[in-house]
Amino acid sequence: MSSPQPVREPAPAEPGTPPKTGTTVRGWIRPGPTAQEQRYDVLLGVGMAVAGVIGTELARGATPLHAQMGIGGIEPYVLSAAGALALCFRRRWPIAVLLVVSVLFVVTGERATFAFSSNIVTQATQFMAIYAAVAWARDRRLMKATVAVVFVAMFGWLTIGFVRALRNDEFKGVNETLLGPYVSGVVITLAINVLYFFGAYFWGRTAWGVARQRQELEQQAAELAVQQQANARRAVIDERLRISRELHDVVAHHISSIGIQAGGARRVMEQDPDAAKNALSVIENSSRTAVNEMRQLLGMLRAADPELDDEPGPAAAKAPQAGADRLPALVVEASGTGLDVGFHQIGPPVKLPETISVSVYRIAQEALTNVRRHSTARTAHVTLRYLDDAVEVEVIDDGRPKHAPVGSRLGHVGIRERVALLGGESEIGPRPVGGFRVRARIPLEPSPVAEPATGDTVRSVQDREGAVSE
């Protein structure tokens, strides 16, 4: 009988590909048994040893022949118990246990035939030793070599038994069969042993493959958990960046307006007290609006824990959220102190998503703030266009950049980031005919909900209330 061919190891699988059950993959070593698993092995080995001694005694009583008890009259009991006790270390030293159990298996078969053939514990011990070696051996090459040696030895011993049985004419039968009693006995015995030994081997391979697949899935789950934490941290960072842009827009716009109005009030306080009062009124309103808007932004951060929200009264008491519908009010607020701002709306208005509506407002707010702070412009114009599939906001002026140091240009960066996040396009730069242009085009959802149109003509809002002439 030929020995089993060594199992060829396949090439390493692609990363993240679960292995087929029982296959070997380079680079993975099964972790050793836990303390609890080792305790279970000790209990199993002791229990199997007790069962082996009892089985040997039962086999001795059931054998019709004279039982050879060997050295001291207890050799069969010692052999049965020793093989079972070796299983106490079957997962800790699986290859050594396989060798010890295999030697005791053959010795028992030669020295105590009745305890070998009639004691099922002895057969189970060898089966479990093979299974444990294949399932738990960390050195796979050594395991395969050991299993091959054991299998060759076992089937060689089985062949010697067949020759001995033929010489002693042990296979006898009264029935005439196609193959005869000897050949039939050899075929049956060989088939049982093939199923016995190779069944233990492939069952062990299956257990090893399942363990590897389980550990790989656990590792993938851990990596996914880490990725989820990283994504959560990234979401927090993105939200902080968004809120920082909002705060920048709010603070820059209102503080710039307050500074301009305060300067105008100072210059005309003695000559035109009424104009100075109007400018101070604008300063008061701008400061209140800035506080309300910053409170809204900070309230977004505190919304996760309602207990931290100590604002009395319902949320409806707060100022309305910035949006495209508030552009006329923004234009009114921005007009004055030497800067005239106009507003046009083209096309019937549609209900914009909240994110787009707020972005349209903030883009116009940031552009007007830049006009007041960094331009010599005397006029500016805001145009809001409702198109079929997009909304467009444009702010133009007629000025030139001031010679004073300009800002950090974070406002322009924020505008571009807003538009890019919404899948739109932006244009920021000087106009060919003079002045500066900020234009942002943001695509809308496929079916925006239209609101009643206020008119099909271009609407112009120019309110200079509160303006202070130089």
XYZ file of C-alpha atoms in Angstrom:
470
model
C 0.000 0.000 0.000
C 1.370 3.397 -0.963
C 1.661 6.131 1.584
C -0.514 9.259 1.249
C 0.944 11.990 -0.923
C 1.973 15.180 0.899
C -0.579 17.967 0.582
C 0.800 20.776 -1.576
C 0.350 24.223 -0.081
C -1.417 26.707 -2.380
C -0.209 30.182 -3.104
C -1.169 32.825 -0.563
C -4.734 34.023 -0.987
C -5.594 37.608 -1.782
C -5.853 39.805 1.321
C -9.329 39.708 2.843
C -10.332 36.490 1.046
C -11.735 33.952 3.531
C -9.939 30.610 3.178
C -11.696 27.449 2.110
C -12.317 25.093 4.956
C -9.234 23.011 5.675
C -6.853 24.727 3.287
C -3.431 25.845 4.425
C -2.304 29.407 3.908
C 1.219 30.576 4.535
C 1.835 33.099 7.235
C -0.865 32.088 9.734
C -0.075 30.251 12.948
C -2.885 29.042 15.138
C -2.663 30.477 18.649
C -1.986 27.990 21.407
C -4.782 26.676 23.621
C -6.159 28.834 26.376
C -5.905 27.890 30.038
C -9.532 26.793 30.007
C -8.975 24.565 26.968
C -5.968 22.953 28.668
C -8.087 22.237 31.740
C -10.683 20.595 29.521
C -7.946 18.442 27.974
C -6.807 17.286 31.418
C -10.349 16.330 32.353
C -10.762 14.539 29.019
C -7.498 12.616 29.402
C -8.287 11.504 32.959
C -11.818 10.522 32.015
C -10.614 8.584 28.968
C -7.986 6.800 31.127
C -10.633 5.656 33.592
C -12.866 4.564 30.732
C -9.913 2.732 29.138
C -9.238 0.712 32.274
C -12.928 -0.181 32.565
C -13.079 -1.069 28.873
C -10.032 -3.297 29.183
C -11.634 -5.170 32.069
C -14.862 -5.623 30.108
C -12.927 -6.808 27.046
C -11.043 -9.320 29.191
C -14.299 -10.758 30.463
C -15.859 -10.917 27.017
C -12.969 -12.541 25.109
C -13.453 -16.251 24.413
C -9.681 -16.855 24.463
C -7.141 -16.781 27.243
C -6.197 -13.122 27.964
C -2.492 -12.401 28.014
C -2.020 -9.945 30.927
C 1.681 -9.301 30.286
C 4.099 -7.837 32.814
C 2.775 -7.960 36.373
C -0.663 -8.945 35.162
C -1.624 -5.304 34.633
C 0.109 -4.409 31.377
C -3.129 -4.053 29.311
C -4.568 -1.693 31.921
C -1.408 0.405 31.988
C -1.241 0.643 28.194
C -4.887 1.667 27.898
C -4.584 4.305 30.619
C -1.236 5.671 29.388
C -2.498 6.295 25.873
C -5.558 8.119 27.203
C -3.575 10.173 29.718
C -1.404 11.496 26.877
C -4.512 13.320 25.616
C -4.156 15.708 28.569
C -1.586 17.536 26.409
C -3.200 16.979 22.993
C -3.547 20.708 22.206
C -0.422 21.901 23.965
C 2.024 19.414 22.364
C -0.079 17.795 19.623
C 2.734 16.250 17.565
C 4.458 14.671 20.590
C 1.118 13.296 21.797
C 0.454 11.777 18.369
C 3.790 9.962 18.410
C 3.333 8.678 21.974
C -0.232 7.497 21.367
C 0.730 5.832 18.076
C 3.548 3.868 19.737
C 1.245 2.768 22.589
C -1.430 1.905 20.003
C 0.896 -0.541 18.238
C 2.303 -1.934 21.497
C -1.222 -2.560 22.793
C -2.138 -4.342 19.567
C 0.886 -6.612 19.872
C 0.960 -7.189 23.629
C -2.770 -7.206 24.537
C -4.825 -8.110 21.513
C -8.093 -8.403 23.418
C -7.648 -4.880 24.901
C -6.863 -3.541 21.429
C -9.665 -5.017 19.362
C -12.496 -4.975 21.922
C -11.738 -1.713 23.777
C -13.282 1.191 21.895
C -11.433 3.697 24.121
C -8.098 2.619 22.619
C -9.428 3.206 19.091
C -10.894 6.582 20.060
C -7.615 7.669 21.655
C -5.669 7.165 18.419
C -8.361 8.941 16.404
C -8.326 11.950 18.734
C -4.537 12.128 18.703
C -4.478 12.357 14.894
C -7.263 14.934 14.901
C -5.526 17.090 17.528
C -2.188 17.007 15.707
C -3.709 18.169 12.417
C -5.989 20.752 14.019
C -3.559 22.297 16.518
C 0.021 21.807 15.275
C 1.635 25.209 14.722
C 4.436 23.863 12.506
C 2.442 22.602 9.534
C 5.414 21.065 7.728
C 6.436 19.068 10.768
C 2.835 17.995 11.280
C 2.542 16.695 7.721
C 5.818 14.822 8.001
C 4.771 13.277 11.335
C 1.338 12.279 10.056
C 2.906 10.733 6.952
C 5.322 8.680 9.101
C 2.480 7.537 11.389
C 0.252 6.583 8.453
C 3.030 4.655 6.722
C 3.831 2.860 9.968
C 0.176 2.042 10.655
C -0.584 0.714 7.202
C 2.733 -1.127 7.163
C 1.778 -2.766 10.452
C -1.641 -3.543 8.960
C 0.051 -5.210 5.960
C 2.169 -7.337 8.304
C -1.066 -8.363 9.995
C -2.547 -9.392 6.665
C 0.513 -11.541 5.895
C 0.369 -13.097 9.362
C -3.347 -13.792 8.984
C -2.747 -15.476 5.640
C 0.007 -17.641 7.091
C -2.120 -18.643 10.076
C -5.269 -18.978 7.965
C -7.187 -16.699 10.310
C -9.809 -15.623 7.765
C -12.218 -18.523 7.524
C -15.764 -18.732 6.258
C -18.367 -21.324 5.314
C -20.020 -19.208 2.611
C -18.833 -19.239 -0.970
C -18.263 -15.673 -2.200
C -16.857 -14.029 -5.289
C -13.608 -12.932 -3.597
C -13.302 -15.547 -0.927
C -13.038 -15.059 2.868
C -9.443 -13.844 2.939
C -9.794 -11.160 0.245
C -13.136 -10.053 1.653
C -11.645 -9.735 5.128
C -8.661 -7.748 3.788
C -10.905 -5.362 1.808
C -13.228 -4.743 4.765
C -10.367 -4.204 7.219
C -8.503 -1.939 4.822
C -11.606 0.155 4.092
C -12.328 0.601 7.805
C -8.754 1.712 8.492
C -8.716 4.142 5.556
C -11.900 5.752 6.826
C -10.512 5.737 10.357
C -7.122 7.344 9.736
C -7.952 9.668 6.861
C -11.236 10.650 8.484
C -9.325 11.842 11.537
C -6.865 13.715 9.306
C -9.461 15.576 7.232
C -11.588 16.344 10.263
C -8.528 17.934 11.840
C -7.848 19.949 8.669
C -11.425 21.184 8.718
C -11.113 22.301 12.343
C -7.829 24.087 11.599
C -9.356 25.899 8.591
C -12.429 26.937 10.564
C -10.218 28.306 13.348
C -8.179 30.292 10.842
C -11.313 31.660 9.179
C -12.787 32.621 12.547
C -9.637 34.488 13.551
C -9.501 36.242 10.190
C -13.106 37.372 10.571
C -12.355 38.622 14.083
C -9.354 40.525 12.750
C -11.458 42.029 9.962
C -14.114 43.009 12.503
C -11.431 44.709 14.615
C -10.106 46.557 11.562
C -13.624 47.654 10.652
C -14.123 48.922 14.191
C -10.908 50.944 13.908
C -12.027 52.319 10.541
C -15.400 53.255 11.972
C -13.709 55.109 14.816
C -11.462 56.884 12.315
C -14.484 57.819 10.183
C -16.284 59.080 13.272
C -13.280 61.212 14.207
C -13.096 62.487 10.638
C -16.787 63.386 10.724
C -16.218 65.352 13.921
C -13.288 67.180 12.322
C -15.339 67.971 9.210
C -18.157 69.271 11.367
C -15.735 71.448 13.298
C -14.352 72.830 10.050
C -17.860 73.576 8.832
C -18.761 75.337 12.058
C -15.479 77.272 11.961
C -16.415 78.522 8.495
C -19.845 79.504 9.784
C -18.303 81.381 12.708
C -15.806 83.056 10.386
C -18.611 84.228 8.110
C -20.758 85.480 10.964
C -18.010 87.241 12.905
C -16.256 88.726 9.869
C -19.469 90.055 8.351
C -20.955 91.663 11.436
C -17.715 92.952 12.928
C -16.815 94.531 9.585
C -20.246 96.144 9.418
C -19.930 97.396 12.986
C -16.492 98.887 12.257
C -17.677 100.714 9.158
C -20.789 102.083 10.840
C -18.792 103.143 13.891
C -16.299 104.992 11.678
C -19.099 106.740 9.839
C -20.808 107.706 13.074
C -17.598 109.177 14.429
C -17.089 111.331 11.323
C -20.637 112.759 11.158
C -21.468 112.842 14.876
C -21.053 116.651 15.160
C -22.358 117.671 11.731
C -25.301 115.198 11.433
C -26.391 113.711 14.787
C -29.375 111.941 13.187
C -27.127 110.059 10.766
C -24.869 109.129 13.661
C -27.879 107.786 15.581
C -28.869 105.705 12.573
C -25.349 104.307 12.331
C -25.364 103.428 16.026
C -28.732 101.724 15.534
C -27.223 99.631 12.749
C -24.307 98.746 15.041
C -26.735 97.628 17.734
C -28.730 95.480 15.348
C -25.601 93.944 13.814
C -24.194 93.028 17.222
C -27.455 91.398 18.272
C -27.695 89.499 15.023
C -24.097 88.285 15.389
C -24.765 87.081 18.924
C -27.938 85.254 17.859
C -26.250 83.535 14.923
C -23.239 82.472 17.006
C -25.651 81.174 19.649
C -27.343 79.073 16.976
C -24.029 77.630 15.840
C -22.941 76.821 19.380
C -26.371 75.376 20.031
C -25.726 72.854 17.262
C -22.762 71.588 19.276
C -24.790 71.377 22.463
C -27.803 69.710 20.853
C -26.327 66.264 21.523
C -26.900 66.769 25.273
C -30.207 68.534 26.010
C -29.210 68.951 29.665
C -26.553 71.465 28.609
C -29.106 73.638 26.842
C -29.980 76.200 29.442
C -31.752 78.517 27.047
C -35.190 79.377 28.459
C -38.254 79.281 26.311
C -39.020 77.402 23.106
C -36.651 77.240 20.185
C -38.978 79.420 18.197
C -37.796 82.407 20.197
C -34.400 82.285 18.512
C -33.549 84.251 15.397
C -34.441 82.635 12.060
C -31.851 80.446 10.393
C -29.783 82.014 7.639
C -31.060 81.107 4.189
C -31.539 82.281 0.639
C -34.840 83.926 1.583
C -32.932 86.289 3.883
C -30.731 87.735 1.130
C -32.845 90.914 0.825
C -32.369 91.561 4.553
C -28.640 90.922 4.164
C -28.491 93.458 1.338
C -30.270 96.038 3.487
C -27.840 95.397 6.312
C -24.790 95.650 4.040
C -25.872 98.937 2.439
C -24.589 102.162 3.919
C -21.468 104.141 4.752
C -20.496 104.764 1.165
C -21.492 101.351 -0.223
C -24.730 100.917 -2.145
C -25.841 97.300 -2.538
C -28.519 96.152 -4.928
C -30.333 92.846 -5.178
C -31.990 91.031 -8.073
C -33.818 87.733 -8.081
C -34.231 85.984 -11.417
C -36.733 83.197 -11.889
C -39.522 81.958 -9.653
C -38.230 80.870 -6.246
C -38.135 77.179 -5.336
C -37.817 75.471 -1.970
C -34.114 74.835 -1.495
C -32.618 72.129 0.714
C -31.500 73.628 4.002
C -27.807 73.016 3.313
C -27.964 74.748 -0.072
C -30.060 77.606 1.251
C -27.663 78.321 4.116
C -24.669 78.065 1.770
C -26.168 80.596 -0.652
C -26.638 83.051 2.209
C -23.130 82.520 3.630
C -21.484 82.898 0.215
C -23.215 86.225 -0.368
C -22.434 87.336 3.190
C -18.740 86.517 2.855
C -18.520 88.235 -0.545
C -20.110 91.453 0.765
C -17.830 91.401 3.803
C -14.811 91.208 1.508
C -16.138 94.121 -0.551
C -16.337 96.364 2.519
C -13.022 95.307 3.995
C -10.733 94.878 1.012
C -12.192 96.941 -1.843
C -12.635 100.570 -2.811
C -16.020 99.761 -4.345
C -18.870 102.258 -3.998
C -21.539 99.903 -5.341
C -22.131 96.191 -5.270
C -24.851 93.965 -6.603
C -26.205 90.578 -5.473
C -28.021 88.412 -7.998
C -29.897 85.244 -7.078
C -30.855 83.051 -10.038
C -33.272 80.126 -9.776
C -32.480 77.932 -12.780
C -34.090 74.684 -13.880
C -31.512 72.425 -12.260
C -29.419 74.762 -10.137
C -29.373 77.886 -8.032
C -26.777 80.576 -8.656
C -25.670 83.472 -6.489
C -23.418 86.230 -7.813
C -21.886 89.228 -6.089
C -20.109 91.863 -8.174
C -18.649 95.275 -7.336
C -16.954 98.146 -9.119
C -13.950 98.644 -6.883
C -10.254 97.877 -6.813
C -8.291 96.068 -4.092
C -7.046 98.341 -1.341
C -3.292 98.860 -0.952
C -3.567 97.891 2.708
C -2.595 94.313 3.592
C -5.323 91.918 2.586
C -6.796 89.201 4.753
C -5.935 85.543 4.969
C -8.206 84.655 2.023
C -9.786 81.975 4.182
C -13.141 83.399 3.120
C -12.493 82.481 -0.512
C -11.266 79.057 0.547
C -14.440 78.545 2.563
C -16.618 79.521 -0.405
C -14.847 77.076 -2.696
C -15.107 74.303 -0.097
C -18.819 74.901 0.395
C -19.541 74.797 -3.310
C -17.331 71.743 -3.895
C -19.009 69.786 -1.088
C -22.381 70.446 -2.739
C -21.129 69.353 -6.164
C -21.207 72.832 -7.681
C -18.748 75.195 -9.326
C -17.421 78.583 -8.262
C -15.783 81.571 -9.934
C -13.846 84.071 -7.829
C -11.682 86.771 -9.346
C -11.440 90.179 -11.040
C -13.919 91.157 -13.751
C -12.635 92.024 -17.242
C -14.498 95.387 -17.092
C -13.224 96.180 -13.617
C -14.309 95.229 -10.172
C -14.550 91.788 -8.608
C -16.910 88.837 -9.029
C -17.884 85.990 -6.735
C -20.203 83.504 -8.414
C -21.345 80.109 -7.161
C -23.562 77.642 -9.009
C -24.999 74.796 -6.942
C -27.020 71.951 -8.507
C -30.453 71.238 -7.103
C -32.217 67.999 -6.407
C -34.078 66.488 -9.386
C -37.521 67.768 -8.330
C -37.408 70.914 -6.222
C -40.737 71.987 -4.731
C -41.763 75.240 -6.299
C -43.215 78.016 -4.225
C -45.629 80.589 -5.533
C -43.807 83.096 -7.662
C -43.768 86.677 -6.514
C -43.418 87.894 -10.047
C -41.908 86.909 -13.354
C -39.849 90.054 -13.683
C -36.508 90.905 -12.171
C -36.932 92.164 -8.637
C -34.674 94.888 -7.288
C -34.226 95.751 -3.661
C -32.151 98.736 -2.751
C -32.752 99.952 0.746
C -30.376 102.505 2.109
C -32.072 102.912 5.448
C -29.446 103.538 8.061
C -26.837 104.705 5.555
C -24.408 107.378 6.629
C -23.067 109.575 3.860
C -19.459 110.568 3.961
